[in-house]
Coordinates of C-alpha atoms in Angstrom, one line a residue:
F1 CA 27.6 -6.3 -9.7
F2 CA 31.3 -6.1 -8.6
K3 CA 32.3 -8.5 -11.4
Q4 CA 31.8 -5.6 -13.8
K5 CA 35.5 -5.0 -14.6
T6 CA 34.7 -1.8 -16.5
A7 CA 33.3 -0.2 -13.3
Y8 CA 35.6 -1.7 -10.7
D9 CA 39.1 -3.1 -10.7
I10 CA 38.9 -6.0 -8.2
S11 CA 41.6 -8.4 -7.3
A12 CA 39.5 -10.5 -4.9
C13 CA 35.8 -10.7 -4.3
L14 CA 34.0 -13.0 -1.9
V15 CA 30.2 -13.0 -2.6
G16 CA 28.0 -14.2 0.2
S17 CA 31.0 -14.5 2.6
E18 CA 30.5 -16.0 6.0
M19 CA 32.5 -14.9 9.1
C20 CA 32.5 -16.3 12.6
I21 CA 34.3 -15.4 15.7
R22 CA 33.5 -17.7 18.6
D23 CA 29.7 -17.6 18.8
R24 CA 29.3 -14.6 16.6
F25 CA 28.3 -15.3 13.0
V26 CA 27.7 -12.8 10.2
Y27 CA 27.0 -13.1 6.5
A28 CA 28.4 -10.3 4.4
D29 CA 26.9 -9.8 0.9
M30 CA 30.3 -8.9 -0.6
L31 CA 33.8 -8.7 0.8
V32 CA 36.1 -7.2 -1.7
E33 CA 39.9 -6.5 -1.9
D34 CA 41.1 -4.0 -4.4
E35 CA 44.2 -1.8 -4.7
E36 CA 43.0 0.3 -1.6
G37 CA 42.4 -2.7 0.7
W38 CA 39.4 -4.7 2.0
K39 CA 35.9 -3.3 1.7
V40 CA 32.5 -4.7 2.7
Y41 CA 29.4 -4.1 0.7
E42 CA 25.9 -4.7 2.0
V43 CA 23.4 -4.9 -0.9
K44 CA 19.8 -3.7 -0.2
S45 CA 16.7 -3.7 -2.4
S46 CA 15.7 -0.3 -1.0
T47 CA 16.3 3.0 -2.7
S48 CA 18.0 4.7 0.2
V49 CA 20.2 4.0 3.2
K50 CA 18.2 3.2 6.4
E51 CA 19.5 3.4 10.0
I52 CA 18.9 -0.4 10.5
N53 CA 21.1 -1.1 7.5
I54 CA 24.0 0.8 9.2
R55 CA 23.5 -1.1 12.4
D56 CA 23.6 -4.4 10.5
T57 CA 26.7 -3.4 8.7
A58 CA 28.4 -2.3 11.9
L59 CA 27.9 -5.8 13.4
Q60 CA 29.3 -7.4 10.2
S61 CA 32.3 -5.0 10.2
Y62 CA 33.0 -5.9 13.9
V63 CA 33.1 -9.6 13.3
I64 CA 35.1 -9.3 10.1
E65 CA 37.8 -7.1 11.8
Q66 CA 37.9 -9.6 14.7
N67 CA 38.9 -12.1 12.1
G68 CA 42.0 -10.0 11.3
I69 CA 40.7 -8.2 8.2
K70 CA 41.1 -4.5 8.4
L71 CA 38.4 -2.7 6.5
K72 CA 39.2 0.2 4.3
D73 CA 35.6 1.1 3.6
V74 CA 32.0 0.0 4.5
C75 CA 29.3 0.6 1.9
I76 CA 25.6 0.2 1.5
V77 CA 24.7 -0.6 -2.1
H78 CA 21.1 0.2 -3.0
L79 CA 18.9 0.8 -6.0
D80 CA 18.9 4.2 -7.7
N81 CA 15.3 5.0 -8.4
T82 CA 16.2 7.6 -11.0
Y83 CA 17.7 5.0 -13.3
E84 CA 15.6 4.4 -16.4
R85 CA 16.2 1.2 -18.4
D86 CA 17.1 1.5 -22.0
G87 CA 18.1 -1.8 -23.5
E88 CA 20.1 -4.2 -21.4
I89 CA 20.3 -3.5 -17.6
E90 CA 23.3 -1.3 -16.8
V91 CA 24.1 -2.7 -13.4
E92 CA 26.6 0.0 -12.5
K93 CA 23.8 2.6 -13.0
L94 CA 21.0 0.6 -11.5
F95 CA 22.8 0.5 -8.2
T96 CA 24.5 3.3 -6.2
K97 CA 26.8 2.9 -3.3
T98 CA 27.1 5.0 -0.2
S99 CA 30.0 4.8 2.3
V100 CA 28.9 4.5 5.9
L101 CA 32.3 4.0 7.3
N102 CA 32.2 6.9 9.7
E103 CA 28.8 5.9 11.0
V104 CA 30.0 2.3 11.5
K105 CA 33.1 3.5 13.4
T106 CA 30.8 5.4 15.8
L107 CA 28.8 2.3 16.5
L108 CA 31.7 -0.3 16.8
P109 CA 32.5 0.4 20.5
R110 CA 28.9 -0.5 21.4
I111 CA 28.8 -3.8 19.5
P112 CA 30.4 -6.1 22.2
R113 CA 28.0 -4.9 24.9
E114 CA 25.0 -5.4 22.5
I115 CA 26.2 -8.9 21.6
E116 CA 26.3 -9.8 25.3
R117 CA 22.8 -8.3 25.9
L118 CA 21.4 -10.4 23.1
K119 CA 23.1 -13.5 24.3
T120 CA 21.5 -13.0 27.7
V121 CA 18.1 -12.8 26.1
I122 CA 18.7 -16.0 24.1
D123 CA 19.9 -17.9 27.1
R124 CA 16.8 -17.1 29.2
E125 CA 14.5 -20.1 30.0
T126 CA 11.4 -17.8 29.9
I127 CA 10.1 -15.4 27.4
P128 CA 11.2 -11.8 28.2
E129 CA 8.4 -9.6 29.6
K130 CA 8.0 -6.8 27.2
S131 CA 4.9 -4.7 26.7
I132 CA 3.7 -4.0 23.2
G133 CA 4.9 -0.8 21.7
A134 CA 6.1 1.0 18.6
H135 CA 9.0 -1.5 18.5
C136 CA 6.5 -4.2 17.4
S137 CA 6.5 -2.8 13.9
S138 CA 9.7 -0.8 13.6
P139 CA 12.1 -1.3 11.9
Y140 CA 10.3 -4.5 10.9
T141 CA 7.0 -6.1 11.8
C142 CA 7.7 -8.7 14.6
D143 CA 6.8 -12.3 13.8
F144 CA 5.3 -12.6 17.3
M145 CA 2.7 -9.9 17.0
G146 CA -0.1 -12.5 16.8
Q147 CA 0.9 -13.7 20.2
C148 CA 1.7 -10.4 22.0
W149 CA -1.3 -8.5 20.6
N150 CA -4.0 -11.2 21.0
H151 CA -5.5 -9.2 23.9
I152 CA -6.3 -6.2 21.7
P153 CA -10.0 -6.4 20.8
K154 CA -11.9 -4.9 17.8
D155 CA -12.5 -1.1 17.8
A156 CA -9.3 -0.5 19.8
V157 CA -7.5 2.8 19.9
F158 CA -5.1 1.3 17.3
D159 CA -8.0 1.4 14.8
V160 CA -8.4 5.2 14.9
G161 CA -7.6 6.4 11.4
N162 CA -4.3 8.3 10.8
L163 CA -3.7 8.6 14.6
H164 CA 0.1 8.8 15.2
T165 CA 1.6 5.7 16.8
K166 CA 2.9 7.8 19.7
K167 CA -0.6 8.9 20.5
K168 CA -2.0 5.4 20.2
F169 CA 0.4 4.1 22.8
E170 CA -0.1 7.2 24.9
L171 CA -3.7 6.0 25.3
Y172 CA -2.8 2.4 25.7
N173 CA -0.2 3.1 28.4
Q174 CA -3.0 4.9 30.3
G175 CA -5.1 1.8 30.3
I176 CA -7.3 3.1 27.5
I177 CA -7.7 0.3 24.9
L178 CA -11.2 0.7 23.3
I179 CA -12.1 3.7 21.1
K180 CA -15.3 4.2 23.2
D181 CA -13.1 4.9 26.2
I182 CA -11.1 7.7 24.6
P183 CA -11.6 10.9 26.7
D184 CA -13.5 13.8 25.1
E185 CA -10.6 16.1 25.9
F186 CA -8.0 13.9 24.2
E187 CA -6.5 15.8 21.2
L188 CA -7.8 14.4 17.9
S189 CA -8.3 15.8 14.4
D190 CA -11.9 16.6 13.3
K191 CA -12.0 13.4 11.2
Q192 CA -10.7 11.2 14.0
R193 CA -13.1 12.8 16.4
M194 CA -15.9 12.0 14.1
Q195 CA -14.8 8.3 14.0
V196 CA -14.6 8.2 17.8
E197 CA -18.0 9.7 18.3
G198 CA -19.4 7.3 15.7
V199 CA -18.1 4.3 17.6
K200 CA -19.3 5.7 21.0
N201 CA -22.8 6.5 19.7
N202 CA -23.0 3.7 17.1
T203 CA -23.9 6.3 14.5
S204 CA -22.9 7.4 11.0
Y205 CA -22.5 10.8 9.5
V206 CA -23.7 11.5 6.0
D207 CA -23.7 15.0 4.3
S208 CA -26.6 14.3 2.0
M209 CA -26.4 17.7 0.4
R210 CA -22.8 17.4 -0.8
L211 CA -23.3 13.8 -1.8
N212 CA -26.3 14.8 -3.9
Q213 CA -24.2 17.6 -5.4
F214 CA -21.6 15.1 -6.4
L215 CA -24.1 12.7 -7.9
D216 CA -25.9 15.5 -9.7
N217 CA -22.7 16.6 -11.4
L218 CA -22.0 13.3 -12.9
C219 CA -22.3 13.1 -16.7
G220 CA -23.3 9.8 -18.3
P221 CA -22.7 7.3 -19.5
L222 CA -20.8 6.4 -16.3
Y223 CA -17.7 4.3 -16.3
F224 CA -16.2 2.5 -13.2
L225 CA -12.5 2.0 -13.5
D226 CA -9.9 0.0 -11.5
F227 CA -6.2 -0.5 -12.4
E228 CA -3.9 -3.3 -11.2
T229 CA -0.2 -2.7 -11.4
I230 CA 3.1 -4.5 -10.8
S231 CA 6.5 -3.1 -9.7
S232 CA 10.0 -4.6 -9.7
G233 CA 13.2 -3.4 -8.1
V234 CA 15.0 -4.3 -11.3
P235 CA 13.1 -2.6 -14.2
L236 CA 11.5 -5.2 -16.4
F237 CA 11.0 -3.1 -19.5
D238 CA 12.5 -0.2 -21.3
R239 CA 11.4 3.2 -20.2
T240 CA 10.7 2.1 -16.6
R241 CA 12.5 2.8 -13.3
P242 CA 13.0 0.7 -10.2
Y243 CA 9.6 0.1 -8.4
Q244 CA 7.7 2.1 -11.0
Q245 CA 4.0 1.0 -11.1
I246 CA 3.4 -0.8 -14.4
P247 CA -0.3 -1.3 -15.3
F248 CA -1.0 -4.8 -16.5
Q249 CA -4.8 -5.1 -15.9
Y250 CA -7.9 -3.0 -15.7
S251 CA -11.6 -3.6 -15.1
L252 CA -14.0 -1.2 -16.6
H253 CA -17.8 -1.2 -16.1
L254 CA -20.0 0.9 -18.3
Q255 CA -23.4 1.9 -17.0
Y256 CA -25.6 3.1 -19.9
A257 CA -29.3 3.6 -19.3
D258 CA -30.4 0.4 -17.5
E259 CA -27.6 -1.8 -18.7
I260 CA -24.1 -2.5 -17.4
E261 CA -21.4 -3.7 -19.7
H262 CA -18.0 -4.9 -18.7
F263 CA -14.6 -4.4 -20.4
E264 CA -11.3 -5.7 -19.2
F265 CA -7.7 -6.1 -20.1
L266 CA -5.2 -8.6 -18.8
A267 CA -1.6 -8.7 -20.1
E268 CA -0.1 -11.8 -21.6
T269 CA 2.5 -13.7 -19.6
D270 CA 5.0 -13.7 -22.4
G271 CA 7.5 -11.3 -20.8
K272 CA 6.8 -8.5 -23.2
D273 CA 6.0 -4.9 -22.1
P274 CA 2.2 -4.8 -21.9
R275 CA 1.7 -1.1 -21.9
V276 CA 1.2 -0.3 -25.6
S277 CA -1.5 -3.1 -25.8
F278 CA -2.9 -1.8 -22.6
I279 CA -3.1 1.8 -23.9
K280 CA -4.7 0.9 -27.2
Q281 CA -7.5 -1.2 -25.6
F282 CA -8.0 1.2 -22.8
I283 CA -8.6 4.2 -25.2
L284 CA -11.0 2.1 -27.2
D285 CA -13.0 0.8 -24.2
C286 CA -13.2 4.3 -22.5
G287 CA -15.0 5.8 -25.5
S288 CA -15.1 9.6 -25.9
E289 CA -17.7 10.8 -23.4
G290 CA -19.0 10.1 -19.9
D291 CA -17.4 10.5 -16.5
I292 CA -15.0 7.8 -15.4
L293 CA -15.3 7.1 -11.7
V294 CA -12.2 5.8 -9.8
Y295 CA -11.6 5.1 -6.1
N296 CA -8.4 7.2 -5.8
I297 CA -8.0 9.6 -8.6
S298 CA -4.4 10.5 -7.8
F299 CA -3.3 6.9 -8.4
E300 CA -5.1 6.4 -11.7
Q301 CA -4.1 9.8 -13.0
N302 CA -0.4 9.2 -12.1
I303 CA -0.4 5.9 -13.9
I304 CA -1.9 7.5 -17.1
E305 CA 0.5 10.4 -16.9
E306 CA 3.4 8.0 -16.7
L307 CA 2.0 6.1 -19.8
I308 CA 2.0 9.5 -21.6
Q309 CA 5.6 10.2 -20.6
A310 CA 6.7 6.8 -21.9
F311 CA 4.5 6.8 -25.0
P312 CA 3.8 10.4 -26.1
D313 CA 2.1 9.3 -29.3
Y314 CA -1.0 8.6 -27.2
L315 CA -0.9 12.0 -25.4
V316 CA -4.2 13.4 -26.8
P317 CA -6.6 10.5 -26.1
L318 CA -5.0 9.8 -22.7
E319 CA -5.2 13.4 -21.6
G320 CA -8.8 13.3 -22.7
I321 CA -9.4 10.4 -20.4
I322 CA -7.7 12.1 -17.5
K323 CA -10.1 15.1 -17.8
R324 CA -13.0 12.7 -17.4
L325 CA -11.7 11.0 -14.2
K326 CA -13.8 11.7 -11.1
D327 CA -13.9 10.5 -7.5
S328 CA -15.0 11.8 -4.2
E329 CA -11.5 12.3 -2.9
K330 CA -11.8 16.1 -2.5
Y331 CA -14.9 15.5 -0.4
R332 CA -13.5 12.6 1.6
K333 CA -10.6 14.8 2.8
K334 CA -12.9 17.3 4.5
P335 CA -14.3 16.1 7.8
N336 CA -17.4 17.1 9.7
K337 CA -19.8 19.2 7.7
D338 CA -17.7 18.8 4.5
C339 CA -17.7 15.0 4.7
D340 CA -20.1 13.2 2.4
I341 CA -20.1 9.7 3.8
Y342 CA -19.0 8.3 7.1
I343 CA -19.7 4.7 8.0
V344 CA -19.2 2.9 11.2
D345 CA -18.8 -0.9 11.1
T346 CA -21.8 -2.3 13.0
Y347 CA -24.2 -5.2 12.9
G348 CA -28.0 -5.2 12.5
E349 CA -28.2 -1.4 12.1
M350 CA -28.3 -1.0 8.3
S351 CA -31.9 0.5 8.5
K352 CA -30.4 3.5 10.3
F353 CA -28.2 4.2 7.4
L354 CA -30.8 3.5 4.8
E355 CA -33.1 6.1 6.5
L356 CA -30.5 8.7 5.6
S357 CA -29.9 7.7 2.0
K358 CA -31.8 8.0 -1.2
L359 CA -29.7 5.8 -3.5
T360 CA -28.3 2.4 -2.8
F361 CA -25.8 0.4 -4.7
I362 CA -26.1 -3.4 -4.1
G363 CA -22.7 -4.8 -3.2
G364 CA -21.5 -7.7 -5.4
S365 CA -24.2 -7.3 -7.9
M366 CA -22.0 -6.6 -10.9
V367 CA -20.6 -10.1 -11.2
N368 CA -22.4 -13.5 -11.2
H369 CA -21.6 -14.6 -7.7
G370 CA -24.7 -13.2 -6.1
G371 CA -25.1 -9.6 -4.9
Q372 CA -26.5 -8.7 -1.5
N373 CA -30.2 -8.6 -0.8
P374 CA -31.8 -5.4 -2.0
L375 CA -35.2 -5.8 -0.3
E376 CA -34.4 -3.9 2.9
A377 CA -33.2 -0.9 0.9
V378 CA -36.4 -1.0 -1.2
R379 CA -38.6 -1.2 1.9
M380 CA -36.8 1.9 3.2
G381 CA -37.7 3.9 0.1
N382 CA -34.3 3.9 -1.5
Y383 CA -33.7 4.0 -5.2
I384 CA -31.7 1.0 -6.4
M385 CA -28.9 1.3 -8.9
P386 CA -29.5 -1.2 -11.8
V387 CA -28.2 -4.6 -10.8
S388 CA -27.5 -7.7 -12.8
Y389 CA -27.2 -10.3 -10.0
T390 CA -28.9 -10.5 -6.6
H391 CA -28.6 -13.0 -3.8
L392 CA -32.3 -14.0 -3.4
R393 CA -32.8 -17.3 -5.0
A394 CA -31.4 -19.5 -2.2
H395 CA -33.8 -18.4 0.4
E396 CA -36.5 -16.3 -1.4
T397 CA -40.1 -16.4 -0.3
G398 CA -43.0 -15.8 -2.6
R399 CA -42.9 -12.1 -1.8
N400 CA -39.1 -12.0 -2.5
L401 CA -39.7 -13.7 -5.8
V402 CA -42.0 -11.0 -6.9
C403 CA -39.5 -8.3 -5.9
R404 CA -36.7 -10.1 -7.7
L405 CA -38.7 -10.4 -10.9
L406 CA -39.6 -6.7 -10.8
L407 CA -35.9 -5.8 -10.2
E408 CA -34.7 -8.0 -13.1
K409 CA -37.4 -6.8 -15.5

């Protein structure tokens, strides 16, 4: 980066420079001397400056200055996520630098005390006694979580969906570890309360009316779509930005009448931009009619919209596909009476769920590795979505054999 003479006039540049003062060692990404003086640059793959970056750079600056080098500036260099590649990478545009000199100067007086504190911890003969807390995953996930958290069981308060970390540890610090022990008066959202009550009572909640409305509004033939994407800090192709999601694979199942057909795309590993080939086959495979079901419509729609932005020649057919996308996201967001499906993880209780349902999809039945057993759902009076593969042969009785042949007929 700093060897780009057109962007920076540098008289000395030490890349990956190591500094040590007594037992204090730091590794600076770049230590540069220009006409203004010495400057240190810490290069990050993030797209913004984080507080932990400033603290790291403050330690580096302290040790460097202890070695007799007076720093004129201290900078964090990070990716600019607004940069769009067009031809060769323009390094001076890909990165942006932010001076944190003032923030570092504020932290410098604390560094000697912090170093001594850390040395005291290292010199201990026993592991420090420290309860689990938000610090276990902030600013980074601790490598010792497997050891310190091994007393946390399944269905713990940490498993409550979208519950703020502060609230989780508020419960934990009161000695409340399991979801079933959360007090009724503890403040939760409606959706969180539903989860807690489901665990306490070992029940599920299904809004059959809204679920049936969703199913009734589907227009066939039905497609089931899933994208896979890659992202890179350094844009790999023209018309892409840092960390932009680039689709390279899709799986598309078409259910038409009693048959299921599978389409797929997987990019070549030749280093070329896969998106035009992706678009052409995607348009062809999706046909011109029928709803396209996705798990998270905002993700798939955003990917397609970015394809349109990069390749406007395909605007009309891609916009047509966007209009056909459907999922149950708008239903999932509404808890209680507006929630279509709520499932509690449990064992040996599937019959309770099947009593409430009318239609059952057999998991794993679309590919030839053996779907789950459909017999229990059939016995409970459920309609079975057409399946290609079922997991009966290995242990089927005569009665099961008859059922399998009827299903496959």
